Short mmCIF file of N, CA and C in Angstrom, two decimals:
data_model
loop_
_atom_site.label_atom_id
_atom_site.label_comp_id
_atom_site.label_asym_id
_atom_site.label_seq_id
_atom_site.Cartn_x
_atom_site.Cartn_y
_atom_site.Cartn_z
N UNK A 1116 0.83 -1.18 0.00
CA UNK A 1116 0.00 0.00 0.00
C UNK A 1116 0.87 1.24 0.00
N UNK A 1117 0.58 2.34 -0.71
CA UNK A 1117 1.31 3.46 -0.99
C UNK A 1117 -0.22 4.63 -0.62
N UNK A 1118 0.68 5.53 0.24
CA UNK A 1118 -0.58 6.39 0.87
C UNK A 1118 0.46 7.65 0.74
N UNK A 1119 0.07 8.72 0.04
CA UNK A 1119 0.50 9.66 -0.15
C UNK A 1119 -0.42 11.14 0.50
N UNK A 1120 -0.07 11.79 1.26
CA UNK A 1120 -0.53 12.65 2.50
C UNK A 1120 -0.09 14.02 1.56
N UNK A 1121 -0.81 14.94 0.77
CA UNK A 1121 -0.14 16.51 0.53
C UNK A 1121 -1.37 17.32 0.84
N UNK A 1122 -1.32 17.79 2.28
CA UNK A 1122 -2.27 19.24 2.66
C UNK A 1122 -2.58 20.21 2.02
N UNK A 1123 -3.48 20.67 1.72
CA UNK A 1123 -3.60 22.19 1.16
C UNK A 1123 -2.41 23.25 1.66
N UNK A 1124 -1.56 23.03 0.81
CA UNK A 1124 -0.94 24.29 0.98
C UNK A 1124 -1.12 25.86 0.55
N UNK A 1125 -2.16 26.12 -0.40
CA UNK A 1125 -2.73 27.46 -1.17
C UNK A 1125 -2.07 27.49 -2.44
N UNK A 1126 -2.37 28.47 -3.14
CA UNK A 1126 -1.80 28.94 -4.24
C UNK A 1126 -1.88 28.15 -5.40
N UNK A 1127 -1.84 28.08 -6.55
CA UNK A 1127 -2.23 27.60 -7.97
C UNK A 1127 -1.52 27.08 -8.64
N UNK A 1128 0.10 27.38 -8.05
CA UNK A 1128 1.32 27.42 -9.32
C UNK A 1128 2.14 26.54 -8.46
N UNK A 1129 3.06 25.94 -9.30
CA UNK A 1129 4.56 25.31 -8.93
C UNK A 1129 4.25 23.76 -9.64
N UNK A 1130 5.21 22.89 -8.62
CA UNK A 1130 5.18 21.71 -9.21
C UNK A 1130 3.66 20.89 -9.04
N UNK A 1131 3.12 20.32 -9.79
CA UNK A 1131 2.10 19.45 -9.57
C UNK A 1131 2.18 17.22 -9.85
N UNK A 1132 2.36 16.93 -11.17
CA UNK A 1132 2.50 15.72 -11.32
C UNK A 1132 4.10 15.73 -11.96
N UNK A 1133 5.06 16.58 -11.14
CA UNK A 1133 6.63 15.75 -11.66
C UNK A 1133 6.78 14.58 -10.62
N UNK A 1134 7.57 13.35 -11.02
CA UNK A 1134 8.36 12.39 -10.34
C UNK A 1134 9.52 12.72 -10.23
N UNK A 1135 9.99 12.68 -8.69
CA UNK A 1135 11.41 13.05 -8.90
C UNK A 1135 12.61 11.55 -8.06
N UNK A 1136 13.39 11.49 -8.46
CA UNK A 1136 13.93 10.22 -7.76
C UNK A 1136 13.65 10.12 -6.60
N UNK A 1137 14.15 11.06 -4.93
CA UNK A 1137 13.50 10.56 -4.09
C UNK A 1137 12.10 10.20 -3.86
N UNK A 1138 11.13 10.32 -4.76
CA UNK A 1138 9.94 9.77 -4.96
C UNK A 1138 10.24 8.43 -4.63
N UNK A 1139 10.77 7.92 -5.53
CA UNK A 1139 11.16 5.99 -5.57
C UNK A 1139 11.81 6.17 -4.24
N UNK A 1140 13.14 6.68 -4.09
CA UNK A 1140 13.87 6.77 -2.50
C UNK A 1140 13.17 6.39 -1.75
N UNK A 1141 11.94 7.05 -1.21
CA UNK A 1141 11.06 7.10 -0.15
C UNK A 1141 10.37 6.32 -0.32
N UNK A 1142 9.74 5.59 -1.32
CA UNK A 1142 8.68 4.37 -1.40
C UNK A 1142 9.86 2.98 -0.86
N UNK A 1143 11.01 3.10 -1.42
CA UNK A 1143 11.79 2.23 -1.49
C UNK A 1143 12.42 1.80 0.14
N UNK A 1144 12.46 2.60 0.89
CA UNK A 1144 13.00 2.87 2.38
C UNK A 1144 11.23 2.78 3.13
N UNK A 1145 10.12 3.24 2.96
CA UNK A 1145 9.23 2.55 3.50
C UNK A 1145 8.86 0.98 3.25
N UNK A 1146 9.02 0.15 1.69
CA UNK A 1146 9.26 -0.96 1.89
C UNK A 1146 9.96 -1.50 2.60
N UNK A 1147 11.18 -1.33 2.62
CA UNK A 1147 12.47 -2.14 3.04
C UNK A 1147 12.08 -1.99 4.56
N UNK A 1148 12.39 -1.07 5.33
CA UNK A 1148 11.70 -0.98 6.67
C UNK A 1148 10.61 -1.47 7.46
N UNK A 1149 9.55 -1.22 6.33
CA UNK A 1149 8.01 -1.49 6.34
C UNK A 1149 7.23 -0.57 7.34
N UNK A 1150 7.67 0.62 7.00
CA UNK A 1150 6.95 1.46 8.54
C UNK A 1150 7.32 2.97 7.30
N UNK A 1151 6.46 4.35 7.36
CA UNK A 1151 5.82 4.71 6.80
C UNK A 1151 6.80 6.16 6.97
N UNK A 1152 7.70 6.47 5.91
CA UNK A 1152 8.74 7.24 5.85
C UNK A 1152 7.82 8.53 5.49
N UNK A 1153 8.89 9.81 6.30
CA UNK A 1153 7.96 11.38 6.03
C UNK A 1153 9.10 12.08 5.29
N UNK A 1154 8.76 12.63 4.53
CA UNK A 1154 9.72 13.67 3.78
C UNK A 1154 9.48 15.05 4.15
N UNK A 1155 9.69 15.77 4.59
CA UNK A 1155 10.01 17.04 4.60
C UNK A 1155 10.33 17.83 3.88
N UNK A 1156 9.88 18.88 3.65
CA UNK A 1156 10.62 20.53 3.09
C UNK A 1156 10.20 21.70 3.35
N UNK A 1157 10.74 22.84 3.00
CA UNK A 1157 9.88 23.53 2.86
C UNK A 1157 10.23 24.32 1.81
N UNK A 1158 9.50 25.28 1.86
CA UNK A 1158 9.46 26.10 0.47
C UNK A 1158 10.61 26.45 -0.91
N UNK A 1159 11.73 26.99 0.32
CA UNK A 1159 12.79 27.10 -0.04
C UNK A 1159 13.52 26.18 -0.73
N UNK A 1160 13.60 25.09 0.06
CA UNK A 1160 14.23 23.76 -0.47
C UNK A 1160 13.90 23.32 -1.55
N UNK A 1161 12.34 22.85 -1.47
CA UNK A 1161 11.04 22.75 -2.73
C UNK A 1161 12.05 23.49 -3.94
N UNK A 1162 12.11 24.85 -3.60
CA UNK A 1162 12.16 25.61 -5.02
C UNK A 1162 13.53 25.20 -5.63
N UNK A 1163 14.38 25.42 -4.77
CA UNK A 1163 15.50 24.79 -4.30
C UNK A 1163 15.90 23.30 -5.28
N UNK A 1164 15.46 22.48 -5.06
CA UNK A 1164 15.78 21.26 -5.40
C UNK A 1164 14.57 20.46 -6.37
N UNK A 1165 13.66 21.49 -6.75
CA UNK A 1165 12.54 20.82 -7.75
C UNK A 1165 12.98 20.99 -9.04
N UNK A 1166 11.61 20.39 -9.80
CA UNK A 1166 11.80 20.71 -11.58
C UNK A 1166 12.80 21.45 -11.72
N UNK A 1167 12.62 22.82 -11.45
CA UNK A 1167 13.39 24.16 -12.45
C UNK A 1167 14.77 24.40 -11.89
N UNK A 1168 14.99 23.54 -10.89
CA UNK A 1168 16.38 23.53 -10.03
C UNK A 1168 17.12 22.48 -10.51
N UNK A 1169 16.60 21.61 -10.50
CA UNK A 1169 17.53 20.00 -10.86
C UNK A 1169 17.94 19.95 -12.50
N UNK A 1170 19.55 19.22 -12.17
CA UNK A 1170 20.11 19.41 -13.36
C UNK A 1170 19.50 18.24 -14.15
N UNK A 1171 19.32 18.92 -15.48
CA UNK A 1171 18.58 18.08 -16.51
C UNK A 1171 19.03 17.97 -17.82
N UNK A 1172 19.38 16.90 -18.04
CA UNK A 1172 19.63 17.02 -20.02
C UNK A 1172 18.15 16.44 -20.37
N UNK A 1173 17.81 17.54 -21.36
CA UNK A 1173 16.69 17.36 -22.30
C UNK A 1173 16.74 17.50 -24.05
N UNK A 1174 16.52 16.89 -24.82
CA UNK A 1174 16.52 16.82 -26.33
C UNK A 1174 15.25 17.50 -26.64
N UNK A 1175 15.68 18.36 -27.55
CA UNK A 1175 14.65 18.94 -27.96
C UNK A 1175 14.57 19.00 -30.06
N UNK A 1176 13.65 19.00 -30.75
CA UNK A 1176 13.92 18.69 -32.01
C UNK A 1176 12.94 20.43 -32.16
N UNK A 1177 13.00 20.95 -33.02
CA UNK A 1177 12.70 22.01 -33.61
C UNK A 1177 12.38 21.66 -35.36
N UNK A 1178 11.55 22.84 -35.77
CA UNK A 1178 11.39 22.94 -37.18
C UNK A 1178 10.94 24.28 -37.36
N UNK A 1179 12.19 24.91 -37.47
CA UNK A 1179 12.32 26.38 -37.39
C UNK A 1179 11.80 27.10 -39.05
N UNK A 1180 11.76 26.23 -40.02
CA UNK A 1180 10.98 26.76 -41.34
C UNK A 1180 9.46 26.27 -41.43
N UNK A 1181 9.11 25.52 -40.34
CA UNK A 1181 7.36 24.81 -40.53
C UNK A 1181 6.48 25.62 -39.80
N UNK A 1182 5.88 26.59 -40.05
CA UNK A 1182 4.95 27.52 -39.25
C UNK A 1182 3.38 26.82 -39.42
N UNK A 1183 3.12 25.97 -40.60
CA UNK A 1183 1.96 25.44 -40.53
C UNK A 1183 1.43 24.42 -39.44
N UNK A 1184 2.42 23.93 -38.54
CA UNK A 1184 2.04 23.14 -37.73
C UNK A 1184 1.71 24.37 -36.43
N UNK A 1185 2.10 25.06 -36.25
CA UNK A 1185 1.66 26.22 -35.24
C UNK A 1185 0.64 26.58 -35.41
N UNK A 1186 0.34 26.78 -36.79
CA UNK A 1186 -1.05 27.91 -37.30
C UNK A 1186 -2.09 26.34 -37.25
N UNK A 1187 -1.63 25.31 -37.48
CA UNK A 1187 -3.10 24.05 -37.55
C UNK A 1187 -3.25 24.21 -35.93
N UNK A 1188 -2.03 24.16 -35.17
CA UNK A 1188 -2.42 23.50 -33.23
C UNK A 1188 -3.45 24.71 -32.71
N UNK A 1189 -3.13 26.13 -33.34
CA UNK A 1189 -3.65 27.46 -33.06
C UNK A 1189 -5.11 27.19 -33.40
N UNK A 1190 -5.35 26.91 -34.70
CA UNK A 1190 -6.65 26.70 -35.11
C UNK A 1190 -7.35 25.53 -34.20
N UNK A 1191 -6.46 24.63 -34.09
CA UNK A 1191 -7.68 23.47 -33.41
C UNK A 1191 -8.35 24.07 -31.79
N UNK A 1192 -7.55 24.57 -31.18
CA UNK A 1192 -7.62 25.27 -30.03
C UNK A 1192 -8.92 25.98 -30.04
N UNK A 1193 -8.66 27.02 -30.75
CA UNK A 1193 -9.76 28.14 -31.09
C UNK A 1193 -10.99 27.67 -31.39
N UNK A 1194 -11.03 26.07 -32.42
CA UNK A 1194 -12.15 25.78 -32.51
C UNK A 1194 -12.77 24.91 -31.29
N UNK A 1195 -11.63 24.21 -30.74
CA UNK A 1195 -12.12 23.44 -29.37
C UNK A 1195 -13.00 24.86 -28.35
N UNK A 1196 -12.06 26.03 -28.03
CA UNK A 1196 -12.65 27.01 -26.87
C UNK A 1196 -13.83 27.53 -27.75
N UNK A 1197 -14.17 27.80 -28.71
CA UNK A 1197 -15.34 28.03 -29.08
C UNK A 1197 -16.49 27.44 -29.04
N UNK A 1198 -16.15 25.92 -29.16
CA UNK A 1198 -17.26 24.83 -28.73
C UNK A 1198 -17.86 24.86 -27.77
N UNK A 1199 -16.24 25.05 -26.61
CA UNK A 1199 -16.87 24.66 -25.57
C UNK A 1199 -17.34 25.76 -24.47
N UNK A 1200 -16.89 27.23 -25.15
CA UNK A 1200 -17.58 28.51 -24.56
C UNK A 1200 -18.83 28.34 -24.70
N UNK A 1201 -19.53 27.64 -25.57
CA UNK A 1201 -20.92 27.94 -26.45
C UNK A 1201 -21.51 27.24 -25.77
N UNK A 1202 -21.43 25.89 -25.55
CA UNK A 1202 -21.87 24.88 -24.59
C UNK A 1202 -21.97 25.33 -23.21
N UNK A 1203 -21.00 26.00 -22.86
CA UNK A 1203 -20.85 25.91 -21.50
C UNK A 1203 -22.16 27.48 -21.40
N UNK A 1204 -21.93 28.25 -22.14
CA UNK A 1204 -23.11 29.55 -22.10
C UNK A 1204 -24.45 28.66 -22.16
N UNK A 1205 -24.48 28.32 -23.39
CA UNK A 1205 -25.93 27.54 -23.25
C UNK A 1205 -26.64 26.82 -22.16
N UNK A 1206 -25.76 26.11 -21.92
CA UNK A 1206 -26.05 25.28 -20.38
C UNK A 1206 -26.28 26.56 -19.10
N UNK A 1207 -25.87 27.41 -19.44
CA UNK A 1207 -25.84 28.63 -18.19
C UNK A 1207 -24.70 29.27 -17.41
N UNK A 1208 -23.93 28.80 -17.62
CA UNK A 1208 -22.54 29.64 -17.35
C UNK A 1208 -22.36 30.70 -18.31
N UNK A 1209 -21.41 31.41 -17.06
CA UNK A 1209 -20.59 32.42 -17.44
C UNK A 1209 -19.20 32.28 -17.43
N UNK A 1210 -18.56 33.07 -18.89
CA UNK A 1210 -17.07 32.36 -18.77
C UNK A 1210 -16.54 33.63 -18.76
N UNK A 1211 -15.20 33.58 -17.86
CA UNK A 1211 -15.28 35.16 -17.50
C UNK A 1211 -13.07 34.94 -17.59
N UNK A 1212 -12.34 36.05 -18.13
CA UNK A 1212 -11.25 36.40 -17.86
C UNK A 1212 -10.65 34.72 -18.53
N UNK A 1213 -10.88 34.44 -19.98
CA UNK A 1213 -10.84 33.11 -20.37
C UNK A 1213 -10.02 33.78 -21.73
N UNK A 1214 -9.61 34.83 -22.21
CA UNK A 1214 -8.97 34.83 -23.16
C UNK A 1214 -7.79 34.40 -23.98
N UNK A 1215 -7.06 34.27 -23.34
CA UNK A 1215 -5.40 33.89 -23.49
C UNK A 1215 -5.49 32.78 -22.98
N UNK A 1216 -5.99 31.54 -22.61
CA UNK A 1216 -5.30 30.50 -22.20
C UNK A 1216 -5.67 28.89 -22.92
N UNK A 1217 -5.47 27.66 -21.77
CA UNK A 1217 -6.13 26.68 -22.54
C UNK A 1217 -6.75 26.17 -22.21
N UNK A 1218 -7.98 26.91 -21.25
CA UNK A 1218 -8.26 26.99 -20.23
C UNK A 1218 -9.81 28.00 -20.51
N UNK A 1219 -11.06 27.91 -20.07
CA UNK A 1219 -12.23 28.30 -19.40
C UNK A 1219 -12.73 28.54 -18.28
N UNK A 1220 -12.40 29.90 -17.58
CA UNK A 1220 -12.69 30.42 -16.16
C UNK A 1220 -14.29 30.20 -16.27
N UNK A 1221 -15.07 29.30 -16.07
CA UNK A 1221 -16.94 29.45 -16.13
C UNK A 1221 -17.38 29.35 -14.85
N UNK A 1222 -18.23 29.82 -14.36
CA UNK A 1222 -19.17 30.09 -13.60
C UNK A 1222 -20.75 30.00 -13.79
N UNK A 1223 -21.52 29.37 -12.62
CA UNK A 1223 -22.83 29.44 -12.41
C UNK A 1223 -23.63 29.90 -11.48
N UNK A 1224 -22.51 31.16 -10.91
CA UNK A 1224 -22.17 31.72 -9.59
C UNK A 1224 -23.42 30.67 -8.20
N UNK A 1225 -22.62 29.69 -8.22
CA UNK A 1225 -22.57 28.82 -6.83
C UNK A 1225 -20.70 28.56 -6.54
N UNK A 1226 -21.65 27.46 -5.71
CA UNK A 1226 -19.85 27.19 -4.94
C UNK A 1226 -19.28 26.15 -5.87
N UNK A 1227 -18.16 26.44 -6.31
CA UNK A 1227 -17.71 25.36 -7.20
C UNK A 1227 -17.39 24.07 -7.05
N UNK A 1228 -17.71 23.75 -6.00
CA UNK A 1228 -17.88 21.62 -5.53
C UNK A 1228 -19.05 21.83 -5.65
N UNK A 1229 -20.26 22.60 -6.02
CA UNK A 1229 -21.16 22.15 -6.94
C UNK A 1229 -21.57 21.75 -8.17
N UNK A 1230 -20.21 22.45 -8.65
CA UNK A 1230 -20.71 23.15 -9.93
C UNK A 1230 -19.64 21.34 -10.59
N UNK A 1231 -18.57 21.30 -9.87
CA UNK A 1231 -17.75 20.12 -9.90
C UNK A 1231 -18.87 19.16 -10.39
N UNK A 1232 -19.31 19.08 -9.29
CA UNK A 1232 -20.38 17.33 -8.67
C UNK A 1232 -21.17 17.49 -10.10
N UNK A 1233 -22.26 18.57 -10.55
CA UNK A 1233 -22.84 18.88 -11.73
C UNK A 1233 -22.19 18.56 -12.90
N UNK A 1234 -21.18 18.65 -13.25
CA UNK A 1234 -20.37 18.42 -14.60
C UNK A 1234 -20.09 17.09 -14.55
N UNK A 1235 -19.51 16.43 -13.37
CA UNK A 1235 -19.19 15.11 -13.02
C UNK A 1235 -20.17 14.19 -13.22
N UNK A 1236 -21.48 14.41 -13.04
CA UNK A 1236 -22.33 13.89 -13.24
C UNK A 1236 -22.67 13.51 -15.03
N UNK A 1237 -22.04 14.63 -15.41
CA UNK A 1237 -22.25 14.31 -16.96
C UNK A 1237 -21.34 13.77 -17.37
N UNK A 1238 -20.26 13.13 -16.83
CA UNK A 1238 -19.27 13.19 -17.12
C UNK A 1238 -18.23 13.88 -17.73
N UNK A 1239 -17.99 15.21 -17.43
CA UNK A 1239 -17.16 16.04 -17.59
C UNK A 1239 -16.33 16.66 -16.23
N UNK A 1240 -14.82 16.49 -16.03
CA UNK A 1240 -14.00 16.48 -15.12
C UNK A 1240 -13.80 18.21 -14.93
N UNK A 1241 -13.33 18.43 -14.44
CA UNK A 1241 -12.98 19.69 -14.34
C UNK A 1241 -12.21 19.99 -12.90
N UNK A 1242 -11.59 21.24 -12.76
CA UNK A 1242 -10.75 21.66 -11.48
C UNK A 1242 -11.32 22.39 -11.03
N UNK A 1243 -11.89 22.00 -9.61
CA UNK A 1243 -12.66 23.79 -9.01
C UNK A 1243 -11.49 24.75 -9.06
N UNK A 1244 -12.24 25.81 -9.01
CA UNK A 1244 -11.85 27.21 -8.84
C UNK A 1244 -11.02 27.47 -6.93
N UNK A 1245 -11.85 26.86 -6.27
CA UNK A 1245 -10.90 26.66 -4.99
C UNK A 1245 -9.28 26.19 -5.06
N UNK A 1246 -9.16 25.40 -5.80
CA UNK A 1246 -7.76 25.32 -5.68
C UNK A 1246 -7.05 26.20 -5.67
N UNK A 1247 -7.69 27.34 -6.81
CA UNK A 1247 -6.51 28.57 -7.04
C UNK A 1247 -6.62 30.05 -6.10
N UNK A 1248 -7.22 29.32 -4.87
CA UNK A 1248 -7.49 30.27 -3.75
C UNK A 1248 -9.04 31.02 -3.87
N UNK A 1249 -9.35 31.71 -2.90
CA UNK A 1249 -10.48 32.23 -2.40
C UNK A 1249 -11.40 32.66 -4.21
N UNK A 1250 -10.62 33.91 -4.41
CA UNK A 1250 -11.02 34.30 -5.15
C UNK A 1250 -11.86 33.57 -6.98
N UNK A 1251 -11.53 32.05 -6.57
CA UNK A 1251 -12.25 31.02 -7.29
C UNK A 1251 -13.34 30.12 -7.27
N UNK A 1252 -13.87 30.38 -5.36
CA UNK A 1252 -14.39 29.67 -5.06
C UNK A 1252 -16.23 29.56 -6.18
N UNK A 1253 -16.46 30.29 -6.57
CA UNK A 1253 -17.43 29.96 -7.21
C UNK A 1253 -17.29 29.74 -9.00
N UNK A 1254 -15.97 29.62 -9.24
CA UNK A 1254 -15.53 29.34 -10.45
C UNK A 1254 -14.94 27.59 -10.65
N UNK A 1255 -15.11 27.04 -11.81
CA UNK A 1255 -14.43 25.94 -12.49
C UNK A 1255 -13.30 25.96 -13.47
N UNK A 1256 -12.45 25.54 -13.74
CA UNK A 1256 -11.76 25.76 -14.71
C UNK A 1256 -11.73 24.56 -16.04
N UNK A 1257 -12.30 24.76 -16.62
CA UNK A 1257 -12.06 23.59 -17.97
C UNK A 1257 -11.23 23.98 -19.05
N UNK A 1258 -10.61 22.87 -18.85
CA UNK A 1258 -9.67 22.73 -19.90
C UNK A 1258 -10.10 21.94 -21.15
N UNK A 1259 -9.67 22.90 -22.22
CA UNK A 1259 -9.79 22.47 -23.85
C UNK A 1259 -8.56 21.95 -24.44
N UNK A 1260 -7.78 21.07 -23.40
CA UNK A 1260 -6.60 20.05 -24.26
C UNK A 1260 -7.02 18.34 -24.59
N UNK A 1261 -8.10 18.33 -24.37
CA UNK A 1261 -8.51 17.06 -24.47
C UNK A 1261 -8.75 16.91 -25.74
N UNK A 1262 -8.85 16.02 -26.64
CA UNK A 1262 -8.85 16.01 -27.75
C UNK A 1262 -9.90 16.34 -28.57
N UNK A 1263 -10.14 16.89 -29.99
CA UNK A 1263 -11.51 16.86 -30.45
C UNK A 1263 -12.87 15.91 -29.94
N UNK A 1264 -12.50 14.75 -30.10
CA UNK A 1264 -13.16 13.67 -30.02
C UNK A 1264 -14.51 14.13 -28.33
N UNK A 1265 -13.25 13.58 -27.55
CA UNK A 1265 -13.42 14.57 -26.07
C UNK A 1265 -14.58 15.49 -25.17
N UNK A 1266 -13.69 16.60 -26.53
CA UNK A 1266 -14.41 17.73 -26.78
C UNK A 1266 -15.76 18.18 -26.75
N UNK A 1267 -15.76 16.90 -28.19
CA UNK A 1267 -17.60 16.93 -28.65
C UNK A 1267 -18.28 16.60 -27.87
N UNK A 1268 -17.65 14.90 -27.37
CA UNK A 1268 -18.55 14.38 -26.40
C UNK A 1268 -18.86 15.59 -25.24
N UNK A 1269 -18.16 15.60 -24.43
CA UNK A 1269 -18.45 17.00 -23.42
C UNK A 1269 -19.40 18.30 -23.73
N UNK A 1270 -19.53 18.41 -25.75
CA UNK A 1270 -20.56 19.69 -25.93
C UNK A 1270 -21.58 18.91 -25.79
N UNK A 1271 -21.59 17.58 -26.33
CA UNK A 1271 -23.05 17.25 -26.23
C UNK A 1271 -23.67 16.52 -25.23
N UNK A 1272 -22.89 16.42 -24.06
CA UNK A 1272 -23.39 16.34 -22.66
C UNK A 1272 -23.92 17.76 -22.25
N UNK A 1273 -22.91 18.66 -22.35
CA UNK A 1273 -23.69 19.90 -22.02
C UNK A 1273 -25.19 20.14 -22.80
N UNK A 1274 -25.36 19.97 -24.11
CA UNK A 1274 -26.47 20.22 -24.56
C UNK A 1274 -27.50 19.32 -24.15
N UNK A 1275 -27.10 17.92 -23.82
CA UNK A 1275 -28.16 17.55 -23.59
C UNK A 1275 -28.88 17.65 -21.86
N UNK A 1276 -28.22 18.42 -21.43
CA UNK A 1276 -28.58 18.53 -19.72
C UNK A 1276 -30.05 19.55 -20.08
#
């Protein structure tokens, strides 16, 4: 059994799903032991010794003369947040401060572990607005990286509610 304990600490940003070796370390030393190892840090350290700190070789491939693959990912985007602005208005939200991202700030001004449980029910996932502190609590955030396919399904759950 692997039981992983992370408190609300606040705030929206930093690391979320990296693995980092003492990850394994610590699973590996609660096996061997068999009694239930704590890791520590704090902030400093965190920043200190995470993702953007730890030394990394990464490969990266480029195609510095292909702009059509930018302008197709741009387009699919635009047509995904348009779908799913439309859907999400229709159904009764409001999508508010949603311009620039990949991402839908919507609202049905309730508390957003309602608004959660409601979408969930249709099967559509989403992140309350609480996570990213107070000022979200009656907001959801949906994300439009899921694939077309996805997508649709999710407009036409919304339409059909």
């Amino acid at each position: 059994n692997l039981r992983v304990i992370a408190p609300h600490v606040g705030g929206g940003f930093g690391q979320k799903m990296a693995s980092y070796p003492e990850d394994v370390v610590i699973a590996f030393l609660a096996k061997t032991f068999g009694r239930p190892i704590k890791w520590i840090e704090d902030r400093r350290e965190n920043l200190l010794a995470a993702m953007h700190s730890k030394e990394q070789v990464i490969e990266i491939e480029a195609a510095l003369d292909d702009d059509a693959h930018a302008d197709e990912q741009h387009a699919r985007y635009a047509a995904r947040r348009a779908l799913l602005r439309s859907a999400l208005e229709k159904a009764g939200f409001r999508v508010d401060h949603s311009e620039a991202s990949l991402y839908l700030w919507s609202s049905r001004d309730e508390d957003c572990w309602d608004t959660v449980s409601w979408l969930a029910d249709r099967g559509i996932l989403v992140a309350p607005g609480s996570f990213y502190g107070a000022a979200g609590s009656r907001h959801v955030r949906v994300a439009f990286t899921a694939t077309d396919e996805r997508v649709a399904a999710a407009v036409a759950r919304l339409a059909a509610s």
